[in-house]
Amino acid sequence: MEIIKDKEFEGERPLFGSRDLRLENVTIHAGESALKECRNIEAEGCRFEGKYPFWHVDGFKIKDCLFTEGARAALWYSQNLVMTDTLVEAPKMFREMKNLKLDNVRIPNALETLWDCSDVTLNNVEVEKGDYIFMRSSNIVINNYRQQGNYSFQKCRNVEIHNAVLNTKDAFWETEDVTVYDSEIDGEYIGWHSKRLRLVRCHLKGTQPLCYAEDLVMEDCTMDSDCDLAFEYSTLKADIKGNIPSVKNPISGSITADSIGEVIIDKFVKAPADCKIEIRNA
């Protein structure tokens, strides 16, 4: 493997088409597409300032690097990425990518990040300003994750999340086959129009959660005092510890809780309108 060390590059495509290349303490200044159409690339201790540095790349490892704000849209249309111990200040990262692993990565400006990606693994990742993160992505496994940003995981498929704190309204809209374990989800209108969303030992905050959900499952979950008007037009099996502030017009299934502030079944309920609602130990 060729090694380039302690160098600086700028302008258009300075390392275009490289193969079997290791960069150590390299700076990519302003310009475009520094490492486009490359294969088998390693970068450690590097700084990326120019736009679109890694497009159409197959097989690359990025460790202890910095992507400044100028390196926007840095990783698109690529596959087989391992990124560790890296700070990503640039927005619109990771698009149309396959098989990517992020470990100990911080993304403080994650606007429109991780769109249309598949086979994604995140561990110890922190995200801020992450509006619309993970749009239309699939086959995702996440552990130890912190996120601030709304409209997350929209239209995602096959997602598994452990030990997360998600500050995000309109999360998990139109998702299919998402399971969240041991996490806190803080945001209005969680999980609308989802299919087979499963929440295990999670705590929810925010008004009107989990409406229009199909085959929703909740196991040993808790709901905050602002989780009112829950489950409208949903089919579900929910086991809630503590109180549910209010339940409105679920379609079918079952809801069990220690207490429920209010159950609203009105003329707008939809057939079959046979959801079984129980107070535990009543």
C-alpha positions in Angstrom: 0.0 0.0 0.0 1.3 3.4 -1.0 1.7 5.9 1.9 1.3 9.7 1.6 2.3 11.4 4.8 2.3 15.1 6.0 1.2 16.5 2.7 -1.4 19.1 1.6 -3.6 19.0 -1.5 -6.1 21.3 -3.1 -8.1 22.0 -6.3 -9.9 19.5 -8.4 -9.5 15.7 -8.1 -5.9 15.6 -6.8 -6.0 11.9 -5.9 -8.7 10.8 -8.4 -8.8 7.1 -9.1 -6.3 6.1 -6.4 -5.9 2.5 -5.4 -4.4 0.9 -2.2 -3.5 4.3 -0.7 -2.9 5.3 2.9 -3.1 9.0 4.0 -1.4 10.0 7.3 -1.7 13.6 8.6 -2.9 14.8 5.2 -4.9 18.0 4.6 -7.3 18.3 1.7 -7.9 22.0 1.1 -10.7 23.7 -0.9 -11.6 22.0 -4.1 -13.8 19.1 -5.2 -13.7 15.3 -5.5 -10.3 14.8 -4.0 -10.6 11.0 -3.8 -13.3 10.2 -6.3 -13.5 6.8 -7.9 -11.0 5.3 -5.5 -10.6 1.8 -4.0 -9.0 0.5 -0.8 -8.2 3.9 0.9 -7.1 4.5 4.5 -7.0 7.9 6.1 -5.8 8.6 9.6 -5.3 11.9 11.4 -6.4 13.8 8.2 -8.3 17.0 7.7 -10.9 17.4 4.9 -11.9 20.9 3.9 -13.0 20.6 0.3 -16.3 19.4 -1.1 -17.2 15.8 -2.1 -13.9 14.2 -1.2 -15.2 10.6 -1.1 -17.6 9.8 -4.0 -17.9 6.5 -5.7 -15.4 4.9 -3.4 -15.3 1.1 -2.6 -13.5 0.1 0.6 -12.2 2.8 2.9 -11.2 3.3 6.5 -11.3 6.7 8.2 -9.8 7.1 11.7 -9.2 10.2 13.9 -10.1 12.6 11.1 -11.9 15.9 10.8 -14.4 16.9 8.1 -14.9 20.7 8.3 -18.1 22.4 7.3 -16.6 23.0 3.8 -16.4 19.2 3.2 -20.2 19.1 2.8 -21.7 16.0 1.0 -18.4 14.3 1.6 -19.3 10.6 1.3 -21.9 9.7 -1.4 -22.5 6.7 -3.7 -19.9 4.7 -1.9 -19.6 1.3 -0.1 -17.7 -0.6 2.6 -16.8 2.3 4.9 -15.4 2.0 8.5 -15.2 5.4 10.3 -13.9 5.6 13.9 -13.0 8.4 16.3 -13.9 11.1 13.9 -15.5 14.6 14.1 -17.9 15.4 11.2 -18.8 19.1 11.1 -20.1 19.0 7.5 -23.8 18.5 6.7 -25.4 16.2 4.2 -23.1 13.3 4.8 -23.5 9.6 3.8 -25.9 9.3 0.8 -26.7 6.3 -1.3 -24.1 4.2 0.6 -24.0 0.6 1.5 -22.2 -1.3 4.3 -21.0 1.5 6.6 -19.9 1.3 10.2 -19.5 4.4 12.4 -17.8 3.9 15.8 -17.2 6.8 18.3 -18.2 9.5 15.8 -19.7 12.9 16.5 -21.8 14.8 13.9 -22.8 18.2 15.3 -24.4 19.4 12.1 -26.2 16.3 10.8 -28.8 18.0 8.5 -30.0 15.6 5.8 -27.5 12.9 6.8 -27.6 9.2 6.1 -30.2 9.2 3.3 -30.9 6.2 1.2 -28.2 4.1 2.9 -28.3 0.3 3.7 -26.5 -2.0 6.0 -25.6 0.6 8.6 -24.0 0.0 12.0 -23.6 2.8 14.5 -21.9 2.5 17.9 -21.3 5.4 20.3 -22.5 8.1 17.9 -23.7 11.5 18.8 -25.8 13.7 16.4 -27.0 17.2 16.6 -29.1 19.3 14.2 -30.1 16.0 12.6 -33.3 17.0 10.8 -34.5 14.2 8.5 -31.6 11.9 9.5 -31.8 8.3 8.1 -34.4 9.2 5.5 -35.4 6.0 3.5 -32.5 3.9 4.9 -32.7 0.2 5.7 -31.0 -2.6 7.6 -29.7 -0.4 10.5 -28.3 -1.5 13.9 -27.6 1.2 16.5 -26.2 1.1 20.0 -25.4 3.9 22.4 -26.7 6.7 20.3 -27.7 10.3 21.1 -29.7 12.4 18.7 -31.1 15.9 18.5 -33.0 16.6 15.3 -36.6 16.2 14.0 -38.3 13.9 11.4 -35.8 11.1 12.0 -36.0 7.6 10.5 -38.8 8.5 8.1 -39.6 5.6 5.7 -36.9 3.4 7.2 -37.0 -0.4 7.0 -35.5 -3.1 9.3 -34.0 -1.0 12.1 -32.8 -2.1 15.6 -31.9 0.5 18.2 -30.4 0.0 21.7 -29.7 2.5 24.5 -30.6 5.7 22.7 -31.8 9.1 23.7 -33.8 10.6 20.8 -34.9 14.2 20.9 -37.0 14.2 17.8 -40.6 15.0 16.8 -42.2 13.1 14.0 -39.8 10.2 14.5 -40.4 6.8 12.8 -43.1 8.0 10.4 -44.0 5.4 7.7 -41.4 2.9 9.0 -41.6 -0.8 8.7 -40.1 -3.4 11.1 -38.4 -1.1 13.6 -37.5 -2.2 17.1 -36.2 0.1 19.9 -34.9 -1.2 23.2 -34.1 0.6 26.5 -34.4 4.1 25.0 -35.9 7.5 25.6 -37.9 9.0 22.7 -38.9 12.7 23.3 -41.0 14.3 20.6 -44.5 14.9 19.3 -46.3 12.5 17.0 -44.0 9.5 17.4 -44.5 6.6 15.0 -47.4 7.7 12.9 -48.3 5.5 9.9 -45.7 2.9 11.0 -45.9 -0.8 10.5 -44.7 -3.3 13.0 -43.0 -0.8 15.3 -41.9 -2.5 18.5 -40.8 -0.6 21.6 -39.3 -2.5 24.5 -38.6 -0.9 27.9 -38.8 2.6 26.4 -39.9 5.9 27.8 -42.0 8.2 25.6 -42.6 11.9 25.8 -44.8 14.1 23.6 -48.4 14.6 22.5 -50.4 12.2 20.3 -47.9 9.3 20.1 -48.3 6.3 17.9 -51.4 7.1 15.9 -52.3 5.4 12.6 -49.8 2.6 13.6 -50.3 -0.9 12.3 -49.3 -3.9 14.4 -47.7 -1.8 17.1 -46.1 -3.6 20.0 -45.1 -2.0 23.3 -43.5 -4.0 26.1 -42.8 -2.7 29.6 -42.8 0.9 28.4 -43.6 4.1 30.3 -45.3 7.3 29.0 -44.8 10.9 30.2 -47.6 13.1 31.4 -47.8 14.9 28.0 -48.4 11.6 26.0 -52.1 12.4 25.5 -54.5 11.2 22.8 -52.4 8.1 22.2 -53.0 5.3 19.7 -55.7 7.0 17.6 -56.6 4.6 14.7 -53.9 2.1 15.6 -53.9 -1.6 15.9 -51.6 -2.6 18.8 -50.6 -4.8 21.7 -49.4 -2.4 24.5 -48.2 -3.2 28.0 -47.6 0.1 29.8 -46.1 0.6 33.2 -47.6 3.5 35.1 -50.2 5.9 33.6 -51.3 6.7 30.1 -52.7 10.3 30.1 -55.3 9.5 27.5 -56.2 6.9 24.8 -58.3 7.9 21.8 -60.1 5.7 19.3 -57.7 2.7 18.9 -59.0 0.3 16.2 -58.2 -3.1 17.6 -55.8 -5.1 19.8 -55.1 -4.6 23.5 -53.9 -1.9 25.9 -52.9 -2.7 29.5 -51.7 -0.1 31.9 -51.6 0.6 35.7 -53.9 3.6 35.1 -55.4 5.6 32.3 -56.4 9.2 32.7 -59.1 9.1 30.0 -60.4 6.8 27.4 -62.0 8.5 24.5 -64.2 6.4 22.2 -66.4 8.6 20.1 -68.4 8.4 16.9 -65.3 8.7 14.8 -63.8 5.4 15.9 -63.1 3.0 13.0 -64.2 -0.6 12.7 -63.7 -3.1 14.2 -63.4 -0.8 17.2 -62.8 -3.8 19.5 -59.6 -2.8 21.2 -59.5 -4.4 24.7 -58.4 -1.8 27.3 -57.5 -3.0 30.8 -56.3 -1.5 34.1 -53.8 -3.8 35.6 -54.9 -5.3 39.0 -58.2 -3.3 38.8 
